[in-house]
Structures are given as structure tokens and as C-alpha cells.
CSV table of C-alpha atoms in Angstrom, one decimal:
chain,number,residue,atom,x,y,z
A,1,MET,CA,22.7,51.8,7.4
A,2,ASN,CA,22.0,55.1,5.6
A,3,GLN,CA,23.2,55.5,2.0
A,4,LYS,CA,23.3,58.8,0.1
A,5,VAL,CA,24.0,59.0,-3.7
A,6,LEU,CA,27.0,61.3,-4.3
A,7,LEU,CA,27.4,60.7,-8.0
A,8,THR,CA,25.1,59.1,-10.5
A,9,SER,CA,26.1,57.1,-13.5
A,10,LYS,CA,25.8,60.1,-15.7
A,11,GLU,CA,27.8,62.3,-13.4
A,12,VAL,CA,30.6,59.6,-13.1
A,13,ASN,CA,30.7,59.6,-17.0
A,14,ILE,CA,31.1,63.4,-17.2
A,15,ILE,CA,33.9,63.3,-14.6
A,16,LEU,CA,35.7,60.5,-16.3
A,17,ASN,CA,35.7,62.4,-19.5
A,18,ARG,CA,36.9,65.6,-17.8
A,19,LEU,CA,39.7,63.6,-16.2
A,20,ALA,CA,40.7,62.1,-19.6
A,21,CYS,CA,40.9,65.6,-21.1
A,22,GLN,CA,43.1,66.7,-18.2
A,23,LEU,CA,45.4,63.8,-18.9
A,24,ILE,CA,45.6,64.7,-22.6
A,25,GLU,CA,46.4,68.2,-21.8
A,26,LYS,CA,49.3,67.3,-19.6
A,27,HIS,CA,50.6,64.0,-21.4
A,28,LEU,CA,49.6,64.6,-25.0
A,29,ASP,CA,50.3,61.3,-26.8
A,30,PHE,CA,51.3,59.2,-23.7
A,31,SER,CA,54.4,57.9,-25.4
A,32,ASP,CA,56.2,58.3,-22.0
A,33,THR,CA,53.3,57.8,-19.8
A,34,ILE,CA,51.8,54.8,-18.0
A,35,LEU,CA,48.6,54.3,-16.2
A,36,ILE,CA,48.9,52.1,-13.1
A,37,GLY,CA,45.7,51.0,-11.5
A,38,ILE,CA,46.0,50.3,-7.7
A,39,GLN,CA,44.5,46.9,-7.0
A,40,PRO,CA,41.7,46.0,-6.6
A,41,ARG,CA,39.4,49.1,-7.1
A,42,GLY,CA,41.8,51.3,-9.1
A,43,THR,CA,41.8,48.8,-11.9
A,44,PHE,CA,38.2,49.5,-13.0
A,45,LEU,CA,39.0,53.3,-13.2
A,46,ALA,CA,42.3,52.8,-15.0
A,47,LYS,CA,40.7,50.5,-17.6
A,48,ARG,CA,37.7,52.9,-18.1
A,49,LEU,CA,40.1,55.9,-18.6
A,50,LYS,CA,42.1,53.9,-21.1
A,51,SER,CA,39.0,53.1,-23.0
A,52,ILE,CA,37.8,56.7,-23.0
A,53,LEU,CA,41.2,57.9,-24.2
A,54,GLU,CA,41.4,55.5,-26.9
A,55,ASN,CA,37.8,55.5,-28.2
A,56,ASP,CA,36.7,59.0,-27.6
A,57,TYR,CA,39.9,61.0,-28.0
A,58,GLN,CA,41.9,58.6,-30.3
A,59,VAL,CA,45.0,58.3,-28.1
A,60,SER,CA,46.7,55.1,-29.1
A,61,ASN,CA,49.4,52.8,-27.5
A,62,ILE,CA,48.4,53.7,-23.9
A,63,LYS,CA,50.3,51.3,-21.5
A,64,ILE,CA,48.4,50.2,-18.6
A,65,GLY,CA,49.3,48.1,-15.6
A,66,PHE,CA,47.8,46.9,-12.3
A,67,LEU,CA,49.8,47.1,-9.0
A,68,ASP,CA,49.1,45.1,-5.9
A,69,ILE,CA,50.2,46.8,-2.8
A,70,THR,CA,48.9,44.3,-0.2
A,71,PHE,CA,52.3,43.4,1.3
A,72,PHE,CA,53.7,46.9,1.0
A,73,ARG,CA,51.1,48.4,3.4
A,74,ASP,CA,52.3,49.4,6.8
A,75,ASP,CA,49.2,47.8,8.4
A,76,PHE,CA,49.2,44.3,6.6
A,77,ARG,CA,50.5,42.5,9.8
A,78,ARG,CA,47.7,44.0,12.0
A,79,THR,CA,44.9,41.8,11.1
A,80,ASP,CA,44.1,38.2,12.2
A,81,LYS,CA,42.4,37.2,9.0
A,82,PRO,CA,44.7,35.9,6.1
A,83,LEU,CA,45.3,38.5,3.4
A,84,GLU,CA,44.4,37.8,-0.1
A,85,ALA,CA,46.8,39.5,-2.6
A,86,ASN,CA,45.7,40.5,-6.0
A,87,ILE,CA,47.8,40.0,-9.2
A,88,THR,CA,50.3,42.6,-10.2
A,89,GLN,CA,50.4,43.0,-13.9
A,90,ILE,CA,53.0,45.2,-15.2
A,91,ASP,CA,54.8,43.8,-18.2
A,92,PHE,CA,57.0,46.7,-18.9
A,93,LEU,CA,59.6,48.7,-17.3
A,94,VAL,CA,58.7,52.0,-15.7
A,95,GLU,CA,62.3,53.2,-15.8
A,96,ASN,CA,62.2,57.1,-17.0
A,97,LYS,CA,58.4,56.8,-17.6
A,98,LYS,CA,55.8,59.2,-16.2
A,99,VAL,CA,53.6,56.9,-13.9
A,100,ILE,CA,50.1,57.9,-13.2
A,101,PHE,CA,48.6,56.0,-10.1
A,102,VAL,CA,44.9,55.5,-10.5
A,103,ASP,CA,42.7,54.7,-7.6
A,104,ASP,CA,39.0,55.2,-6.8
A,105,VAL,CA,39.1,56.8,-3.4
A,106,LEU,CA,41.9,58.7,-1.8
A,107,TYR,CA,41.3,58.4,2.0
A,108,THR,CA,44.3,58.3,4.4
A,109,GLY,CA,47.0,58.1,1.8
A,110,ARG,CA,48.5,54.9,3.1
A,111,SER,CA,47.7,52.9,-0.2
A,112,ILE,CA,49.5,55.5,-2.2
A,113,ARG,CA,52.5,55.3,0.2
A,114,ALA,CA,52.5,51.6,-0.3
A,115,ALA,CA,52.3,52.0,-4.2
A,116,LEU,CA,55.2,54.4,-4.0
A,117,THR,CA,57.3,51.7,-2.5
A,118,ALA,CA,55.9,48.9,-4.7
A,119,ILE,CA,56.5,50.6,-8.0
A,120,GLN,CA,60.3,50.7,-7.4
A,121,SER,CA,60.5,47.0,-8.1
A,122,PHE,CA,59.7,47.9,-11.8
A,123,GLY,CA,62.2,50.7,-12.3
A,124,ARG,CA,62.6,54.3,-11.4
A,125,PRO,CA,60.0,56.5,-12.9
A,126,SER,CA,60.9,60.0,-14.1
A,127,GLY,CA,57.8,61.2,-12.2
A,128,ILE,CA,54.6,60.0,-10.4
A,129,GLU,CA,51.2,61.5,-10.4
A,130,LEU,CA,48.1,60.6,-8.7
A,131,LEU,CA,44.4,60.4,-10.2
A,132,THR,CA,41.6,59.6,-8.0
A,133,LEU,CA,37.9,59.6,-8.7
A,134,ILE,CA,37.1,60.7,-5.1
A,135,ASP,CA,39.3,62.6,-2.8
A,136,ARG,CA,38.1,62.4,0.8
A,137,ARG,CA,39.5,65.6,2.4
A,138,PHE,CA,40.2,65.8,6.1
A,139,SER,CA,40.9,62.1,6.3
A,140,ARG,CA,44.7,62.1,5.5
A,141,ASP,CA,47.2,60.6,7.6
A,142,LEU,CA,50.1,61.3,5.2
A,143,PRO,CA,50.7,64.5,3.2
A,144,ILE,CA,49.6,63.0,-0.2
A,145,GLN,CA,47.3,64.9,-2.5
A,146,PRO,CA,45.9,64.0,-6.0
A,147,ASP,CA,47.1,65.7,-9.1
A,148,TYR,CA,43.8,64.9,-10.8
A,149,ARG,CA,40.6,64.5,-8.8
A,150,GLY,CA,37.0,63.7,-9.9
A,151,ARG,CA,35.2,65.0,-6.9
A,152,GLN,CA,36.2,66.1,-3.5
A,153,VAL,CA,34.0,64.7,-0.6
A,154,ASP,CA,33.9,65.8,3.0
A,155,ALA,CA,33.2,62.6,4.9
A,156,ILE,CA,33.8,62.0,8.6
A,157,ASN,CA,35.5,58.9,9.8
A,158,ASP,CA,32.5,56.7,10.5
A,159,GLU,CA,31.2,57.3,6.9
A,160,LYS,CA,32.3,55.2,4.1
A,161,VAL,CA,32.6,56.2,0.4
A,162,LYS,CA,31.6,53.3,-1.9
A,163,VAL,CA,32.2,53.3,-5.7
A,164,THR,CA,30.4,50.9,-7.9
A,165,TRP,CA,31.2,50.1,-11.5
A,166,ALA,CA,29.0,48.6,-14.3
A,167,GLU,CA,31.8,46.1,-14.9
A,168,GLN,CA,31.1,44.6,-11.5
A,169,GLY,CA,27.6,43.8,-12.5
A,170,GLY,CA,25.9,47.0,-11.2
A,171,GLU,CA,25.8,50.5,-12.4
A,172,ASP,CA,28.4,53.3,-12.1
A,173,GLY,CA,27.8,55.3,-9.1
A,174,VAL,CA,29.3,56.8,-5.9
A,175,PHE,CA,27.6,56.6,-2.5
A,176,LEU,CA,28.2,57.8,1.0
A,177,ILE,CA,27.3,55.2,3.6
A,178,ASN,CA,26.8,55.9,7.3
A,179,ASN,CA,26.8,52.7,9.4
A,180,ASN,CA,25.8,54.6,12.6
A,181,GLN,CA,22.2,55.4,11.6
């Protein structure tokens, strides 16, 4: 297994601040905007963005939720192992709100398609945007593109992009892993 560093902790921090500034430019005070972290890995990114927006840019009252898409995926019945769902935590209506889906890596687009279906259980948003830390170009199965992207990565299918967070007991970083070497 060969591992290459794509982003260091410092670079991740710079990108997160740039993404926070882009969100402020478009959504100003966030009074009609909600951050929704896609479970499980998008929750770390959503929490970190909320913290940066509140602490570094004094944006208050940011609503944040976490959406489990396990049983909305089109491939959830295609595995023999039992699925373990995460907890959805959305304690507000999304009716007529601007929803920003937050996920760490955009790969095939299937997770976002599932999230589009799942969010309808909480109301009809006035609009939906996508923020992703890593956009894996050339890997899309569906015509889904991020509105906000941290870094674009050209990875072929046998390569995996792994994002690590300090909150998981490690250090912030993004790695390209090739299992064939």
C-alpha cells in the first residue's frame, strides 16, 4: 500500500478558511441557510466549518444538522454484510431554507443523490448547494458537481482518497492511497 500526502494540516486549515469565506460571501448572516453534514464523514467538516464561521468570522446562529443516507443509497441491498446506520440529527424544518450539503469527498455522486432524496423527509428546501473538501474529478457516475470545493484531485479508480481529522484522534490531512503497489 502506497500513501501520498495531498494536503497537510496547515493546507487543510487554509482551505477550510477559504471555504468559510466563500459561504459568507454567498449567505451573509446564514439566517435562511442550514449546514447539513452527510454522515459519517461530512459531520467533521460541517462542525469544523461552523466553528470557523462562529469563532473567526463572528457569524452567529448557524443551524447545523447531520443526515444519514444509508437506506437511501441505490446500492444498500448489494452487500452481504449488515449495514450500520448513523444517527440523523436534524431538529428543525428545512422548509424554504437554503441547504448546504457538506461532505469530505465527492466521488461517484451517489451519496449526494441519496442525500437529495433523504432531505425531503424534513421539508422542501428553497435551494440546495454542495460543499466538499475533495472533488475527485473523472470518477462521477451522476451529473453532480460541487458549488464549493476545497481541492480537485485526479485519482483513478484503484486509488482511494482518505481524509483524516484531528477530532478522530489523529491530525488533519488528506492522503491518496494506492492499494495496488
